[in-house]
Amino acid sequence: MLVIANPDIVRLFFRIAFNVNKSALSRNMSSDNVQIGAYNPALVPHFATLSRSTTTTRAVPSAKAFGERTTMSREDHDRERMRWLLRLEEIETRLADSETLNSDMHQIRAELTDILSTNSYNIMDRNSNKKIVELEKSQRPLIEQNRKINDRNKILQQEIKKLEQKLCHCQDDFLTLKDAYERLVKEYTQLKEKRTYPEKLEELERYRAQVLEYSKCITALRSSGLEKDRRYELLVQKLKRMRKCLKKGDTDEDRQSIVGSDCSTESFISLDAIAEDFESFNTDIEVNYQALYRENSELQKALQVVKLNPSGIEDSLLRDQLTCAHTTIAQQQILINKNDEMMKTTVSSFNRISQLGHLKNVATSQAERIRQLEQQIEDMDRQLCASREAHELLEFQVLEKEENSKCLAALPKQNHKCFGTEDIRPVYQERSCETDDLGESSSPITIERTALSPSEVAGLKTSMGEIRNAINLKLAQRDIIWKAEGYIENLEDQLMSSKMVHQKETQQLEEKLEELQIQVEESYSKEKRKELQIEVEELRTNLAEIDSIKENLTEELRSTSKELVKLRCQLQSKDVELEREKKLAESLNE
């Protein structure tokens, strides 16, 4: 047994060994850390020079091409590549430093074991051996993690090289396609400048504006025509109702007063107990009369709206024919312009004088055709105006007569439903005298008749006064109503005949327009059409090829961007793992 005289020396040796092991562990953990984040400068050694500021910079987006955005330019890519290479070199230097530190630590441990073997102190020997074993156990997972990280870094470097090669190829293809696209655009602009002149462009814009105006007019006319048909159907239904009411006699149904309209709900009043409910009957009559007056005002408003925008199916057909004629005129003008260009080009050659004469004749013939078409368009416009005026007059007359018949037939019908009680006549007269004052003071209603003569208006007023004051209908009043109905039927017959005449005229105009279109189509030159079609097809094929190449490039760029995103995710996960390992090492050191 060897006895050491000074035990403080042994304690000092153990403290030195423990501090050396702690520094080696901290250096290993700092060298294993490949995270792009904040780090503790107290734990990282003096040779760890990486910082987060170099890695948080985002990739600068490059210029646009074909409406999409590429991930990065060549310069940005080279910068990123150099940055990653520097990081890898720094990591390798850190790993080498950690290996040297580990070797130094092993040497110190060997020296300590030699010292402890010379000093055969059993209790201290056991404690030191335990500490050394614990240190070795704590270092083993760190060494394995270092080895795994090195393997992963090698795999990542290989993948980065492959992606760089792909990016170089894609960028070269992109530049070639961009050059080809610019050439095609220049050729296309040159062809446009050769074929189009500012005067023609102005004419084209003018024709487009006319087409838009015509289309708006057509839509407005169609909508107004549909509204007109709907209103006409409503008026026909109301006429049928009035006829049914007049044709019905004094039956059991007449024992009840039925008054209904679009504005007021139907009311049923029994006449068996008329002495008790006569006041309510008068109020119902007043309400229904006000509803009829409102309906009359609404119909007058609708008539004014129809006057403001008069249209119909025939008008829309004529508008369509006018647009067709305008298109034919535009086509003829295009042909004239083409012929003028041919004439300008052939003036230099003396041998083509005959062709020039022929072209002049063609131009004059086409100009004559254009004049004929313009005359036809003017005639069609006149016919349109005449048809509109006729429609307006007929509609106005029909609506006037229907309103008159409504006003005449509504009140007699109400009074006719009260037939069958003769003993109540004085009571009704007294109550009517009492309510006349109230009616004059409370409901001042005035109905305007614009298209009637003053004598007819006076006769209608007298008849209406007799109908209000009388209980039963008279034969004269019924005759007036029947005459109004006959007049309305005559107006309807006139409308139908005018529609038939307009349909025949439109059919004739359509046939004429078809003949004109056939003549215009025969006048076109087929050779020019074929040449233009060939050029258009060639341009379409070129554009299709460019689109296909563009799609392929976009797909490749998307695939590369997806791969880069995956790599970034992997690097982030590795950084997270390294942070966890660093935290564990810090906890062990503490």
PDB file of N, CA and C in Angstrom, residues 450-540:
ATOM      1  N   THR A 450    -107.916  61.004 -72.692  1.00  0.00           N
ATOM      2  CA  THR A 450    -107.166  61.894 -73.580  1.00  0.00           C
ATOM      3  C   THR A 450    -107.608  61.774 -75.032  1.00  0.00           C
ATOM      4  N   ALA A 451    -107.996  60.575 -75.468  1.00  0.00           N
ATOM      5  CA  ALA A 451    -108.250  60.351 -76.884  1.00  0.00           C
ATOM      6  C   ALA A 451    -109.721  60.462 -77.263  1.00  0.00           C
ATOM      7  N   LEU A 452    -110.655  60.851 -76.352  1.00  0.00           N
ATOM      8  CA  LEU A 452    -112.088  60.947 -76.646  1.00  0.00           C
ATOM      9  C   LEU A 452    -112.450  62.402 -76.948  1.00  0.00           C
ATOM     10  N   SER A 453    -113.524  62.534 -77.717  1.00  0.00           N
ATOM     11  CA  SER A 453    -114.042  63.871 -78.030  1.00  0.00           C
ATOM     12  C   SER A 453    -114.846  64.393 -76.839  1.00  0.00           C
ATOM     13  N   PRO A 454    -115.082  65.712 -76.747  1.00  0.00           N
ATOM     14  CA  PRO A 454    -115.813  66.237 -75.571  1.00  0.00           C
ATOM     15  C   PRO A 454    -117.250  65.740 -75.488  1.00  0.00           C
ATOM     16  N   SER A 455    -117.920  65.580 -76.633  1.00  0.00           N
ATOM     17  CA  SER A 455    -119.302  65.063 -76.593  1.00  0.00           C
ATOM     18  C   SER A 455    -119.339  63.645 -76.032  1.00  0.00           C
ATOM     19  N   GLU A 456    -118.380  62.811 -76.468  1.00  0.00           N
ATOM     20  CA  GLU A 456    -118.338  61.438 -75.942  1.00  0.00           C
ATOM     21  C   GLU A 456    -118.012  61.433 -74.450  1.00  0.00           C
ATOM     22  N   VAL A 457    -117.158  62.337 -74.036  1.00  0.00           N
ATOM     23  CA  VAL A 457    -116.818  62.406 -72.615  1.00  0.00           C
ATOM     24  C   VAL A 457    -118.045  62.798 -71.803  1.00  0.00           C
ATOM     25  N   ALA A 458    -118.819  63.765 -72.304  1.00  0.00           N
ATOM     26  CA  ALA A 458    -120.024  64.181 -71.578  1.00  0.00           C
ATOM     27  C   ALA A 458    -121.028  63.037 -71.486  1.00  0.00           C
ATOM     28  N   GLY A 459    -121.196  62.314 -72.608  1.00  0.00           N
ATOM     29  CA  GLY A 459    -122.124  61.184 -72.579  1.00  0.00           C
ATOM     30  C   GLY A 459    -121.693  60.121 -71.590  1.00  0.00           C
ATOM     31  N   LEU A 460    -120.376  59.839 -71.566  1.00  0.00           N
ATOM     32  CA  LEU A 460    -119.880  58.828 -70.622  1.00  0.00           C
ATOM     33  C   LEU A 460    -120.066  59.287 -69.179  1.00  0.00           C
ATOM     34  N   LYS A 461    -119.866  60.578 -68.916  1.00  0.00           N
ATOM     35  CA  LYS A 461    -120.034  61.075 -67.552  1.00  0.00           C
ATOM     36  C   LYS A 461    -121.481  60.953 -67.103  1.00  0.00           C
ATOM     37  N   THR A 462    -122.412  61.339 -67.987  1.00  0.00           N
ATOM     38  CA  THR A 462    -123.835  61.224 -67.617  1.00  0.00           C
ATOM     39  C   THR A 462    -124.213  59.771 -67.355  1.00  0.00           C
ATOM     40  N   SER A 463    -123.711  58.877 -68.228  1.00  0.00           N
ATOM     41  CA  SER A 463    -124.030  57.448 -68.030  1.00  0.00           C
ATOM     42  C   SER A 463    -123.430  56.936 -66.724  1.00  0.00           C
ATOM     43  N   MET A 464    -122.212  57.378 -66.385  1.00  0.00           N
ATOM     44  CA  MET A 464    -121.595  56.958 -65.126  1.00  0.00           C
ATOM     45  C   MET A 464    -122.378  57.496 -63.931  1.00  0.00           C
ATOM     46  N   GLY A 465    -122.879  58.738 -64.026  1.00  0.00           N
ATOM     47  CA  GLY A 465    -123.687  59.274 -62.937  1.00  0.00           C
ATOM     48  C   GLY A 465    -124.966  58.483 -62.740  1.00  0.00           C
ATOM     49  N   GLU A 466    -125.632  58.132 -63.831  1.00  0.00           N
ATOM     50  CA  GLU A 466    -126.843  57.320 -63.713  1.00  0.00           C
ATOM     51  C   GLU A 466    -126.547  55.960 -63.098  1.00  0.00           C
ATOM     52  N   ILE A 467    -125.366  55.377 -63.497  1.00  0.00           N
ATOM     53  CA  ILE A 467    -125.029  54.052 -62.949  1.00  0.00           C
ATOM     54  C   ILE A 467    -124.770  54.142 -61.452  1.00  0.00           C
ATOM     55  N   ARG A 468    -124.119  55.201 -60.973  1.00  0.00           N
ATOM     56  CA  ARG A 468    -123.845  55.348 -59.545  1.00  0.00           C
ATOM     57  C   ARG A 468    -125.133  55.486 -58.746  1.00  0.00           C
ATOM     58  N   ASN A 469    -126.084  56.296 -59.226  1.00  0.00           N
ATOM     59  CA  ASN A 469    -127.313  56.567 -58.478  1.00  0.00           C
ATOM     60  C   ASN A 469    -128.349  55.460 -58.619  1.00  0.00           C
ATOM     61  N   ALA A 470    -128.271  54.671 -59.670  1.00  0.00           N
ATOM     62  CA  ALA A 470    -129.278  53.630 -59.902  1.00  0.00           C
ATOM     63  C   ALA A 470    -128.864  52.330 -59.232  1.00  0.00           C
ATOM     64  N   ILE A 471    -129.907  51.509 -58.923  1.00  0.00           N
ATOM     65  CA  ILE A 471    -129.649  50.190 -58.327  1.00  0.00           C
ATOM     66  C   ILE A 471    -129.537  49.142 -59.422  1.00  0.00           C
ATOM     67  N   ASN A 472    -130.469  49.142 -60.359  1.00  0.00           N
ATOM     68  CA  ASN A 472    -130.472  48.138 -61.431  1.00  0.00           C
ATOM     69  C   ASN A 472    -129.856  48.742 -62.684  1.00  0.00           C
ATOM     70  N   LEU A 473    -129.267  47.871 -63.507  1.00  0.00           N
ATOM     71  CA  LEU A 473    -128.719  48.299 -64.793  1.00  0.00           C
ATOM     72  C   LEU A 473    -129.850  48.560 -65.782  1.00  0.00           C
ATOM     73  N   LYS A 474    -129.611  49.473 -66.705  1.00  0.00           N
ATOM     74  CA  LYS A 474    -130.571  49.781 -67.750  1.00  0.00           C
ATOM     75  C   LYS A 474    -130.078  49.261 -69.082  1.00  0.00           C
ATOM     76  N   LEU A 475    -130.960  49.218 -70.043  1.00  0.00           N
ATOM     77  CA  LEU A 475    -130.593  48.704 -71.365  1.00  0.00           C
ATOM     78  C   LEU A 475    -129.603  49.627 -72.056  1.00  0.00           C
ATOM     79  N   ALA A 476    -129.759  50.939 -71.864  1.00  0.00           N
ATOM     80  CA  ALA A 476    -128.834  51.883 -72.518  1.00  0.00           C
ATOM     81  C   ALA A 476    -127.401  51.682 -72.015  1.00  0.00           C
ATOM     82  N   GLN A 477    -127.303  51.464 -70.709  1.00  0.00           N
ATOM     83  CA  GLN A 477    -125.962  51.240 -70.160  1.00  0.00           C
ATOM     84  C   GLN A 477    -125.359  49.953 -70.703  1.00  0.00           C
ATOM     85  N   ARG A 478    -126.155  48.908 -70.779  1.00  0.00           N
ATOM     86  CA  ARG A 478    -125.643  47.650 -71.330  1.00  0.00           C
ATOM     87  C   ARG A 478    -125.241  47.820 -72.790  1.00  0.00           C
ATOM     88  N   ASP A 479    -126.045  48.587 -73.542  1.00  0.00           N
ATOM     89  CA  ASP A 479    -125.681  48.834 -74.950  1.00  0.00           C
ATOM     90  C   ASP A 479    -124.341  49.564 -75.050  1.00  0.00           C
ATOM     91  N   ILE A 480    -124.126  50.533 -74.155  1.00  0.00           N
ATOM     92  CA  ILE A 480    -122.841  51.262 -74.173  1.00  0.00           C
ATOM     93  C   ILE A 480    -121.679  50.302 -73.948  1.00  0.00           C
ATOM     94  N   ILE A 481    -121.861  49.405 -72.978  1.00  0.00           N
ATOM     95  CA  ILE A 481    -120.779  48.440 -72.667  1.00  0.00           C
ATOM     96  C   ILE A 481    -120.541  47.516 -73.849  1.00  0.00           C
ATOM     97  N   TRP A 482    -121.605  47.029 -74.475  1.00  0.00           N
ATOM     98  CA  TRP A 482    -121.438  46.128 -75.629  1.00  0.00           C
ATOM     99  C   TRP A 482    -120.762  46.843 -76.794  1.00  0.00           C
ATOM    100  N   LYS A 483    -121.120  48.128 -76.991  1.00  0.00           N
ATOM    101  CA  LYS A 483    -120.455  48.877 -78.070  1.00  0.00           C
ATOM    102  C   LYS A 483    -118.948  49.016 -77.805  1.00  0.00           C
ATOM    103  N   ALA A 484    -118.623  49.321 -76.548  1.00  0.00           N
ATOM    104  CA  ALA A 484    -117.186  49.429 -76.208  1.00  0.00           C
ATOM    105  C   ALA A 484    -116.462  48.116 -76.464  1.00  0.00           C
ATOM    106  N   GLU A 485    -117.101  47.016 -76.119  1.00  0.00           N
ATOM    107  CA  GLU A 485    -116.471  45.706 -76.364  1.00  0.00           C
ATOM    108  C   GLU A 485    -116.297  45.434 -77.850  1.00  0.00           C
ATOM    109  N   GLY A 486    -117.324  45.757 -78.637  1.00  0.00           N
ATOM    110  CA  GLY A 486    -117.190  45.575 -80.088  1.00  0.00           C
ATOM    111  C   GLY A 486    -116.075  46.417 -80.677  1.00  0.00           C
ATOM    112  N   TYR A 487    -115.942  47.632 -80.163  1.00  0.00           N
ATOM    113  CA  TYR A 487    -114.853  48.497 -80.664  1.00  0.00           C
ATOM    114  C   TYR A 487    -113.475  47.920 -80.316  1.00  0.00           C
ATOM    115  N   ILE A 488    -113.355  47.375 -79.123  1.00  0.00           N
ATOM    116  CA  ILE A 488    -112.077  46.751 -78.709  1.00  0.00           C
ATOM    117  C   ILE A 488    -111.781  45.538 -79.569  1.00  0.00           C
ATOM    118  N   GLU A 489    -112.802  44.744 -79.895  1.00  0.00           N
ATOM    119  CA  GLU A 489    -112.579  43.576 -80.761  1.00  0.00           C
ATOM    120  C   GLU A 489    -112.116  44.005 -82.151  1.00  0.00           C
ATOM    121  N   ASN A 490    -112.719  45.065 -82.662  1.00  0.00           N
ATOM    122  CA  ASN A 490    -112.258  45.567 -83.969  1.00  0.00           C
ATOM    123  C   ASN A 490    -110.790  45.993 -83.919  1.00  0.00           C
ATOM    124  N   LEU A 491    -110.415  46.662 -82.822  1.00  0.00           N
ATOM    125  CA  LEU A 491    -109.007  47.057 -82.682  1.00  0.00           C
ATOM    126  C   LEU A 491    -108.087  45.844 -82.621  1.00  0.00           C
ATOM    127  N   GLU A 492    -108.512  44.803 -81.946  1.00  0.00           N
ATOM    128  CA  GLU A 492    -107.694  43.578 -81.897  1.00  0.00           C
ATOM    129  C   GLU A 492    -107.537  42.966 -83.285  1.00  0.00           C
ATOM    130  N   ASP A 493    -108.632  42.944 -84.053  1.00  0.00           N
ATOM    131  CA  ASP A 493    -108.535  42.422 -85.429  1.00  0.00           C
ATOM    132  C   ASP A 493    -107.559  43.248 -86.263  1.00  0.00           C
ATOM    133  N   GLN A 494    -107.605  44.562 -86.077  1.00  0.00           N
ATOM    134  CA  GLN A 494    -106.658  45.414 -86.811  1.00  0.00           C
ATOM    135  C   GLN A 494    -105.211  45.106 -86.420  1.00  0.00           C
ATOM    136  N   LEU A 495    -105.005  44.871 -85.135  1.00  0.00           N
ATOM    137  CA  LEU A 495    -103.653  44.507 -84.681  1.00  0.00           C
ATOM    138  C   LEU A 495    -103.174  43.217 -85.323  1.00  0.00           C
ATOM    139  N   MET A 496    -104.044  42.220 -85.360  1.00  0.00           N
ATOM    140  CA  MET A 496    -103.654  40.932 -85.956  1.00  0.00           C
ATOM    141  C   MET A 496    -103.330  41.091 -87.435  1.00  0.00           C
ATOM    142  N   SER A 497    -104.148  41.852 -88.145  1.00  0.00           N
ATOM    143  CA  SER A 497    -103.888  42.047 -89.580  1.00  0.00           C
ATOM    144  C   SER A 497    -102.577  42.798 -89.806  1.00  0.00           C
ATOM    145  N   SER A 498    -102.325  43.822 -88.963  1.00  0.00           N
ATOM    146  CA  SER A 498    -101.054  44.558 -89.111  1.00  0.00           C
ATOM    147  C   SER A 498     -99.866  43.656 -88.827  1.00  0.00           C
ATOM    148  N   LYS A 499    -100.001  42.758 -87.860  1.00  0.00           N
ATOM    149  CA  LYS A 499     -98.909  41.820 -87.573  1.00  0.00           C
ATOM    150  C   LYS A 499     -98.652  40.896 -88.745  1.00  0.00           C
ATOM    151  N   MET A 500     -99.712  40.404 -89.365  1.00  0.00           N
ATOM    152  CA  MET A 500     -99.540  39.524 -90.531  1.00  0.00           C
ATOM    153  C   MET A 500     -98.820  40.264 -91.658  1.00  0.00           C
ATOM    154  N   VAL A 501     -99.219  41.515 -91.875  1.00  0.00           N
ATOM    155  CA  VAL A 501     -98.572  42.303 -92.943  1.00  0.00           C
ATOM    156  C   VAL A 501     -97.090  42.505 -92.638  1.00  0.00           C
ATOM    157  N   HIS A 502     -96.784  42.813 -91.385  1.00  0.00           N
ATOM    158  CA  HIS A 502     -95.382  43.014 -91.008  1.00  0.00           C
ATOM    159  C   HIS A 502     -94.574  41.734 -91.145  1.00  0.00           C
ATOM    160  N   GLN A 503     -95.177  40.600 -90.816  1.00  0.00           N
ATOM    161  CA  GLN A 503     -94.459  39.325 -90.967  1.00  0.00           C
ATOM    162  C   GLN A 503     -94.134  39.055 -92.429  1.00  0.00           C
ATOM    163  N   LYS A 504     -95.087  39.326 -93.304  1.00  0.00           N
ATOM    164  CA  LYS A 504     -94.817  39.125 -94.734  1.00  0.00           C
ATOM    165  C   LYS A 504     -93.683  40.035 -95.208  1.00  0.00           C
ATOM    166  N   GLU A 505     -93.723  41.295 -94.765  1.00  0.00           N
ATOM    167  CA  GLU A 505     -92.662  42.221 -95.175  1.00  0.00           C
ATOM    168  C   GLU A 505     -91.290  41.777 -94.674  1.00  0.00           C
ATOM    169  N   THR A 506     -91.247  41.305 -93.433  1.00  0.00           N
ATOM    170  CA  THR A 506     -89.953  40.829 -92.892  1.00  0.00           C
ATOM    171  C   THR A 506     -89.446  39.616 -93.647  1.00  0.00           C
ATOM    172  N   GLN A 507     -90.355  38.705 -94.026  1.00  0.00           N
ATOM    173  CA  GLN A 507     -89.919  37.541 -94.808  1.00  0.00           C
ATOM    174  C   GLN A 507     -89.326  37.974 -96.143  1.00  0.00           C
ATOM    175  N   GLN A 508     -89.985  38.933 -96.798  1.00  0.00           N
ATOM    176  CA  GLN A 508     -89.446  39.419 -98.071  1.00  0.00           C
ATOM    177  C   GLN A 508     -88.066  40.049 -97.885  1.00  0.00           C
ATOM    178  N   LEU A 509     -87.915  40.846 -96.819  1.00  0.00           N
ATOM    179  CA  LEU A 509     -86.613  41.468 -96.567  1.00  0.00           C
ATOM    180  C   LEU A 509     -85.541  40.430 -96.266  1.00  0.00           C
ATOM    181  N   GLU A 510     -85.910  39.386 -95.541  1.00  0.00           N
ATOM    182  CA  GLU A 510     -84.939  38.313 -95.265  1.00  0.00           C
ATOM    183  C   GLU A 510     -84.499  37.627 -96.545  1.00  0.00           C
ATOM    184  N   GLU A 511     -85.434  37.369 -97.428  1.00  0.00           N
ATOM    185  CA  GLU A 511     -85.061  36.743 -98.705  1.00  0.00           C
ATOM    186  C   GLU A 511     -84.105  37.641 -99.499  1.00  0.00           C
ATOM    187  N   LYS A 512     -84.398  38.950 -99.500  1.00  0.00           N
ATOM    188  CA  LYS A 512     -83.511  39.877-100.218  1.00  0.00           C
ATOM    189  C   LYS A 512     -82.108  39.890 -99.615  1.00  0.00           C
ATOM    190  N   LEU A 513     -82.050  39.881 -98.284  1.00  0.00           N
ATOM    191  CA  LEU A 513     -80.743  39.879 -97.625  1.00  0.00           C
ATOM    192  C   LEU A 513     -79.972  38.599 -97.902  1.00  0.00           C
ATOM    193  N   GLU A 514     -80.658  37.476 -97.947  1.00  0.00           N
ATOM    194  CA  GLU A 514     -79.976  36.216 -98.283  1.00  0.00           C
ATOM    195  C   GLU A 514     -79.402  36.266 -99.696  1.00  0.00           C
ATOM    196  N   GLU A 515     -80.169  36.823-100.623  1.00  0.00           N
ATOM    197  CA  GLU A 515     -79.648  36.951-101.991  1.00  0.00           C
ATOM    198  C   GLU A 515     -78.410  37.854-102.035  1.00  0.00           C
ATOM    199  N   LEU A 516     -78.464  38.957-101.279  1.00  0.00           N
ATOM    200  CA  LEU A 516     -77.307  39.855-101.246  1.00  0.00           C
ATOM    201  C   LEU A 516     -76.082  39.184-100.629  1.00  0.00           C
ATOM    202  N   GLN A 517     -76.295  38.410 -99.581  1.00  0.00           N
ATOM    203  CA  GLN A 517     -75.172  37.704 -98.964  1.00  0.00           C
ATOM    204  C   GLN A 517     -74.553  36.701 -99.918  1.00  0.00           C
ATOM    205  N   ILE A 518     -75.390  36.013-100.682  1.00  0.00           N
ATOM    206  CA  ILE A 518     -74.860  35.049-101.660  1.00  0.00           C
ATOM    207  C   ILE A 518     -74.016  35.769-102.704  1.00  0.00           C
ATOM    208  N   GLN A 519     -74.504  36.914-103.174  1.00  0.00           N
ATOM    209  CA  GLN A 519     -73.733  37.673-104.170  1.00  0.00           C
ATOM    210  C   GLN A 519     -72.399  38.157-103.602  1.00  0.00           C
ATOM    211  N   VAL A 520     -72.436  38.624-102.337  1.00  0.00           N
ATOM    212  CA  VAL A 520     -71.195  39.107-101.724  1.00  0.00           C
ATOM    213  C   VAL A 520     -70.195  37.974-101.545  1.00  0.00           C
ATOM    214  N   GLU A 521     -70.680  36.809-101.112  1.00  0.00           N
ATOM    215  CA  GLU A 521     -69.780  35.662-100.944  1.00  0.00           C
ATOM    216  C   GLU A 521     -69.182  35.215-102.273  1.00  0.00           C
ATOM    217  N   GLU A 522     -69.949  35.300-103.342  1.00  0.00           N
ATOM    218  CA  GLU A 522     -69.391  34.943-104.651  1.00  0.00           C
ATOM    219  C   GLU A 522     -68.310  35.932-105.098  1.00  0.00           C
ATOM    220  N   SER A 523     -68.415  37.197-104.653  1.00  0.00           N
ATOM    221  CA  SER A 523     -67.448  38.206-105.085  1.00  0.00           C
ATOM    222  C   SER A 523     -66.087  38.067-104.407  1.00  0.00           C
ATOM    223  N   TYR A 524     -66.034  37.377-103.272  1.00  0.00           N
ATOM    224  CA  TYR A 524     -64.751  37.198-102.577  1.00  0.00           C
ATOM    225  C   TYR A 524     -63.808  36.332-103.408  1.00  0.00           C
ATOM    226  N   SER A 525     -62.524  36.606-103.277  1.00  0.00           N
ATOM    227  CA  SER A 525     -61.493  35.791-103.949  1.00  0.00           C
ATOM    228  C   SER A 525     -61.081  34.642-103.046  1.00  0.00           C
ATOM    229  N   LYS A 526     -61.114  33.435-103.567  1.00  0.00           N
ATOM    230  CA  LYS A 526     -60.824  32.245-102.773  1.00  0.00           C
ATOM    231  C   LYS A 526     -59.328  32.085-102.508  1.00  0.00           C
ATOM    232  N   GLU A 527     -58.513  32.530-103.459  1.00  0.00           N
ATOM    233  CA  GLU A 527     -57.061  32.359-103.280  1.00  0.00           C
ATOM    234  C   GLU A 527     -56.550  33.155-102.071  1.00  0.00           C
ATOM    235  N   LYS A 528     -57.015  34.386-101.929  1.00  0.00           N
ATOM    236  CA  LYS A 528     -56.578  35.198-100.791  1.00  0.00           C
ATOM    237  C   LYS A 528     -57.021  34.571 -99.477  1.00  0.00           C
ATOM    238  N   ARG A 529     -58.222  34.039 -99.480  1.00  0.00           N
ATOM    239  CA  ARG A 529     -58.691  33.368 -98.278  1.00  0.00           C
ATOM    240  C   ARG A 529     -57.797  32.196 -97.903  1.00  0.00           C
ATOM    241  N   LYS A 530     -57.422  31.400 -98.910  1.00  0.00           N
ATOM    242  CA  LYS A 530     -56.571  30.241 -98.636  1.00  0.00           C
ATOM    243  C   LYS A 530     -55.221  30.675 -98.086  1.00  0.00           C
ATOM    244  N   GLU A 531     -54.630  31.716 -98.714  1.00  0.00           N
ATOM    245  CA  GLU A 531     -53.333  32.191 -98.231  1.00  0.00           C
ATOM    246  C   GLU A 531     -53.414  32.681 -96.781  1.00  0.00           C
ATOM    247  N   LEU A 532     -54.465  33.433 -96.504  1.00  0.00           N
ATOM    248  CA  LEU A 532     -54.626  33.916 -95.133  1.00  0.00           C
ATOM    249  C   LEU A 532     -54.839  32.767 -94.149  1.00  0.00           C
ATOM    250  N   GLN A 533     -55.629  31.779 -94.556  1.00  0.00           N
ATOM    251  CA  GLN A 533     -55.843  30.628 -93.685  1.00  0.00           C
ATOM    252  C   GLN A 533     -54.551  29.874 -93.422  1.00  0.00           C
ATOM    253  N   ILE A 534     -53.704  29.726 -94.484  1.00  0.00           N
ATOM    254  CA  ILE A 534     -52.418  29.021 -94.307  1.00  0.00           C
ATOM    255  C   ILE A 534     -51.536  29.778 -93.317  1.00  0.00           C
ATOM    256  N   GLU A 535     -51.462  31.111 -93.486  1.00  0.00           N
ATOM    257  CA  GLU A 535     -50.642  31.901 -92.565  1.00  0.00           C
ATOM    258  C   GLU A 535     -51.157  31.818 -91.131  1.00  0.00           C
ATOM    259  N   VAL A 536     -52.481  31.882 -90.991  1.00  0.00           N
ATOM    260  CA  VAL A 536     -53.068  31.793 -89.650  1.00  0.00           C
ATOM    261  C   VAL A 536     -52.785  30.436 -89.020  1.00  0.00           C
ATOM    262  N   GLU A 537     -52.883  29.361 -89.823  1.00  0.00           N
ATOM    263  CA  GLU A 537     -52.596  28.029 -89.298  1.00  0.00           C
ATOM    264  C   GLU A 537     -51.132  27.891 -88.875  1.00  0.00           C
ATOM    265  N   GLU A 538     -50.217  28.468 -89.691  1.00  0.00           N
ATOM    266  CA  GLU A 538     -48.802  28.418 -89.312  1.00  0.00           C
ATOM    267  C   GLU A 538     -48.555  29.145 -87.984  1.00  0.00           C
ATOM    268  N   LEU A 539     -49.152  30.329 -87.857  1.00  0.00           N
ATOM    269  CA  LEU A 539     -48.994  31.065 -86.598  1.00  0.00           C
ATOM    270  C   LEU A 539     -49.587  30.297 -85.418  1.00  0.00           C
ATOM    271  N   ARG A 540     -50.720  29.651 -85.656  1.00  0.00           N
ATOM    272  CA  ARG A 540     -51.329  28.869 -84.570  1.00  0.00           C
ATOM    273  C   ARG A 540     -50.452  27.699 -84.156  1.00  0.00           C
TER     274      ARG A 540
END
